[in-house]
Amino acid sequence: MTDIEKCRITHYPADVLANAAKPVEKVDDNIRQLVEKMKDIMLANKGVGLAAPQVGVPLRLFIISLDGKREGVRVYINPTVTLEGDLAEIEEGCLSVPGIYTKIRRCKKCSVTAADLDGNEFTEEADGLYARCLQHEYDHVEGITIADRMSSAAKIAHRKQLKKLREQHGKDNET
Ligand code: NI
């Protein structure tokens, strides 16, 4: 696995954000160390969710802390998210797509099944901010960002910032 100490936020249009991630085969000390690093990065950046591809690790794993506190962080390993309910359009941002806040259409409810850090599977029903956050992070393990989800009108409205990100973080420019 990648050197975890070197993990840092990846930005659109990095390949690791654009490809579906691979299942976690075993919940071991490497994974636990990765999760601790992801907590550090998410909390330092005042995020409420962070997926492993966002720190350059192509694994199906994300964390969420709706209150932005370390004690509140939940871990979702090899998640599946099932969509339920009506659609709603709410503004979202993403640490990997900085400078863009845009309305994204998502289901108001969903359920999630995942394993925790002890390898135990759990299932939960979610609505409100929690449901939205689960869908956003699940998108990341599927290789989808808000830059893909945003409406074509929003793509036009944010074209300068998207271009800037492609120039800064595109294949030839990633540092
Ligand atoms: Ni995101």
Short mmCIF file of C-alpha atoms and ligand atoms in Angstrom, two decimals:
data_model
loop_
_atom_site.label_atom_id
_atom_site.label_comp_id
_atom_site.label_asym_id
_atom_site.label_seq_id
_atom_site.Cartn_x
_atom_site.Cartn_y
_atom_site.Cartn_z
CA MET A 1 0.00 0.00 0.00
CA THR A 2 0.91 3.64 -0.48
CA ASP A 3 3.10 5.24 2.21
CA ILE A 4 0.32 6.43 4.49
CA GLU A 5 2.34 9.30 5.95
CA LYS A 6 2.60 10.76 2.45
CA CYS A 7 -1.16 10.71 1.87
CA ARG A 8 -2.61 14.09 1.01
CA ILE A 9 -5.77 15.42 -0.62
CA THR A 10 -6.11 14.56 -4.29
CA HIS A 11 -7.87 17.00 -6.60
CA TYR A 12 -10.10 16.78 -9.65
CA PRO A 13 -9.23 15.59 -12.30
CA ALA A 14 -6.81 13.05 -10.73
CA ASP A 15 -7.20 9.49 -12.08
CA VAL A 16 -7.65 8.08 -8.58
CA LEU A 17 -10.86 10.14 -8.27
CA ALA A 18 -12.15 9.06 -11.68
CA ASN A 19 -11.90 5.27 -11.35
CA ALA A 20 -13.90 2.86 -9.20
CA ALA A 21 -11.85 1.82 -6.16
CA LYS A 22 -11.00 -1.78 -5.18
CA PRO A 23 -12.48 -3.69 -2.25
CA VAL A 24 -10.59 -3.77 1.05
CA GLU A 25 -9.50 -7.42 1.35
CA LYS A 26 -8.62 -7.45 5.02
CA VAL A 27 -9.17 -4.97 7.83
CA ASP A 28 -5.65 -4.92 9.26
CA ASP A 29 -3.26 -2.44 10.91
CA ASN A 30 -2.55 -0.82 7.53
CA ILE A 31 -6.24 0.00 7.14
CA ARG A 32 -6.48 1.23 10.73
CA GLN A 33 -3.44 3.47 10.17
CA LEU A 34 -4.97 4.77 6.93
CA VAL A 35 -8.22 5.61 8.74
CA GLU A 36 -6.32 7.56 11.44
CA LYS A 37 -4.53 9.52 8.71
CA MET A 38 -7.84 10.17 6.92
CA LYS A 39 -9.34 11.49 10.17
CA ASP A 40 -6.38 13.89 10.58
CA ILE A 41 -6.78 15.16 7.02
CA MET A 42 -10.58 15.46 7.14
CA LEU A 43 -10.66 17.28 10.48
CA ALA A 44 -7.77 19.60 9.52
CA ASN A 45 -9.76 20.57 6.42
CA LYS A 46 -13.07 20.89 8.30
CA GLY A 47 -14.70 18.22 6.16
CA VAL A 48 -17.63 16.05 7.26
CA GLY A 49 -16.68 13.13 5.01
CA LEU A 50 -13.62 11.76 3.23
CA ALA A 51 -13.10 8.74 0.96
CA ALA A 52 -9.82 6.85 0.54
CA PRO A 53 -9.40 7.88 -3.15
CA GLN A 54 -9.40 11.48 -1.91
CA VAL A 55 -6.08 10.79 -0.17
CA GLY A 56 -4.71 8.86 -3.16
CA VAL A 57 -5.63 5.34 -1.99
CA PRO A 58 -7.88 3.44 -4.44
CA LEU A 59 -9.80 1.42 -1.82
CA ARG A 60 -13.54 1.19 -1.08
CA LEU A 61 -13.52 2.93 2.26
CA PHE A 62 -14.79 6.26 3.58
CA ILE A 63 -15.30 8.09 6.85
CA ILE A 64 -18.03 10.50 7.98
CA SER A 65 -18.30 12.78 11.01
CA LEU A 66 -21.43 14.90 10.76
CA ASP A 67 -20.47 17.00 13.80
CA GLY A 68 -16.90 17.43 12.53
CA LYS A 69 -15.47 15.85 15.69
CA ARG A 70 -12.91 13.06 15.90
CA GLU A 71 -14.99 11.07 18.42
CA GLY A 72 -17.93 11.21 16.02
CA VAL A 73 -16.08 9.67 13.06
CA ARG A 74 -17.73 6.58 11.57
CA VAL A 75 -15.87 4.20 9.26
CA TYR A 76 -17.45 2.46 6.24
CA ILE A 77 -15.46 -0.35 4.63
CA ASN A 78 -16.62 -1.98 1.35
CA PRO A 79 -19.89 -0.02 1.51
CA THR A 80 -22.98 -0.45 -0.60
CA VAL A 81 -25.52 2.37 -0.69
CA THR A 82 -29.11 1.79 -1.79
CA LEU A 83 -31.07 4.86 -2.84
CA GLU A 84 -34.58 5.55 -1.55
CA GLY A 85 -37.15 8.30 -1.60
CA ASP A 86 -37.62 11.47 -3.59
CA LEU A 87 -34.90 13.63 -5.07
CA ALA A 88 -33.72 16.92 -3.63
CA GLU A 89 -31.25 19.50 -4.93
CA ILE A 90 -28.90 20.82 -2.26
CA GLU A 91 -25.62 22.72 -2.48
CA GLU A 92 -22.50 20.63 -1.89
CA GLY A 93 -18.76 21.15 -1.81
CA CYS A 94 -15.90 18.66 -1.91
CA LEU A 95 -12.33 18.86 -0.58
CA SER A 96 -11.18 17.35 -3.90
CA VAL A 97 -13.01 19.98 -5.98
CA PRO A 98 -12.02 23.15 -4.10
CA GLY A 99 -13.65 26.48 -4.87
CA ILE A 100 -16.90 24.97 -6.17
CA TYR A 101 -20.19 24.85 -4.30
CA THR A 102 -23.00 23.63 -6.47
CA LYS A 103 -26.46 22.12 -6.25
CA ILE A 104 -26.44 18.35 -6.63
CA ARG A 105 -29.57 16.25 -7.10
CA ARG A 106 -29.67 13.22 -4.83
CA CYS A 107 -32.14 10.95 -3.09
CA LYS A 108 -33.46 12.21 0.23
CA LYS A 109 -32.97 8.79 1.82
CA CYS A 110 -30.70 5.80 1.46
CA SER A 111 -29.48 2.76 3.31
CA VAL A 112 -25.87 1.74 3.76
CA THR A 113 -24.31 -1.63 4.45
CA ALA A 114 -20.61 -1.70 5.29
CA ALA A 115 -18.03 -3.22 7.60
CA ASP A 116 -16.53 -1.33 10.54
CA LEU A 117 -12.90 -1.35 11.70
CA ASP A 118 -13.49 -4.62 13.57
CA GLY A 119 -14.67 -6.17 10.32
CA ASN A 120 -18.28 -6.40 11.53
CA GLU A 121 -20.98 -5.71 8.95
CA PHE A 122 -23.73 -3.23 9.79
CA THR A 123 -26.70 -1.73 7.95
CA GLU A 124 -28.30 1.65 8.59
CA GLU A 125 -31.12 3.76 7.20
CA ALA A 126 -30.27 7.40 6.60
CA ASP A 127 -32.00 10.64 5.71
CA GLY A 128 -31.20 14.36 5.67
CA LEU A 129 -27.53 15.42 5.77
CA TYR A 130 -26.42 11.90 6.67
CA ALA A 131 -28.06 10.39 3.56
CA ARG A 132 -26.53 13.09 1.36
CA CYS A 133 -23.09 12.60 2.86
CA LEU A 134 -23.25 8.80 2.38
CA GLN A 135 -24.20 9.25 -1.29
CA HIS A 136 -21.42 11.81 -1.84
CA GLU A 137 -18.74 9.56 -0.28
CA TYR A 138 -20.07 6.45 -2.00
CA ASP A 139 -19.74 8.32 -5.29
CA HIS A 140 -16.03 8.77 -4.52
CA VAL A 141 -15.43 5.01 -4.22
CA GLU A 142 -17.30 4.61 -7.51
CA GLY A 143 -15.05 7.17 -9.22
CA ILE A 144 -17.60 10.00 -9.36
CA THR A 145 -17.17 13.57 -8.08
CA ILE A 146 -19.48 16.59 -7.93
CA ALA A 147 -17.71 17.79 -11.08
CA ASP A 148 -19.39 14.82 -12.83
CA ARG A 149 -22.72 15.19 -11.01
CA MET A 150 -23.27 18.92 -11.46
CA SER A 151 -25.78 20.15 -14.04
CA SER A 152 -24.54 21.32 -17.42
CA ALA A 153 -25.64 24.85 -16.48
CA ALA A 154 -23.47 24.61 -13.34
CA LYS A 155 -20.57 23.31 -15.42
CA ILE A 156 -20.83 26.45 -17.52
CA ALA A 157 -21.18 28.69 -14.47
CA HIS A 158 -18.09 27.11 -12.86
CA ARG A 159 -16.09 26.62 -16.06
CA LYS A 160 -13.23 28.92 -15.01
CA GLN A 161 -12.65 27.13 -11.72
CA LEU A 162 -12.93 23.70 -13.39
CA LYS A 163 -10.39 24.77 -16.00
CA LYS A 164 -8.09 26.06 -13.29
CA LEU A 165 -8.27 22.72 -11.46
CA ARG A 166 -7.56 20.81 -14.69
CA GLU A 167 -4.55 23.05 -15.30
CA GLN A 168 -3.26 22.64 -11.74
CA HIS A 169 -4.02 18.96 -11.23
CA GLY A 170 -4.34 17.41 -14.68
CA LYS A 171 -2.10 14.52 -15.78
CA ASP A 172 0.78 16.66 -16.98
CA ASN A 173 0.66 19.04 -14.05
CA GLU A 174 0.06 16.91 -10.95
CA THR A 175 2.80 17.54 -8.42
NI NI B 1 -16.07 14.83 -1.89
#
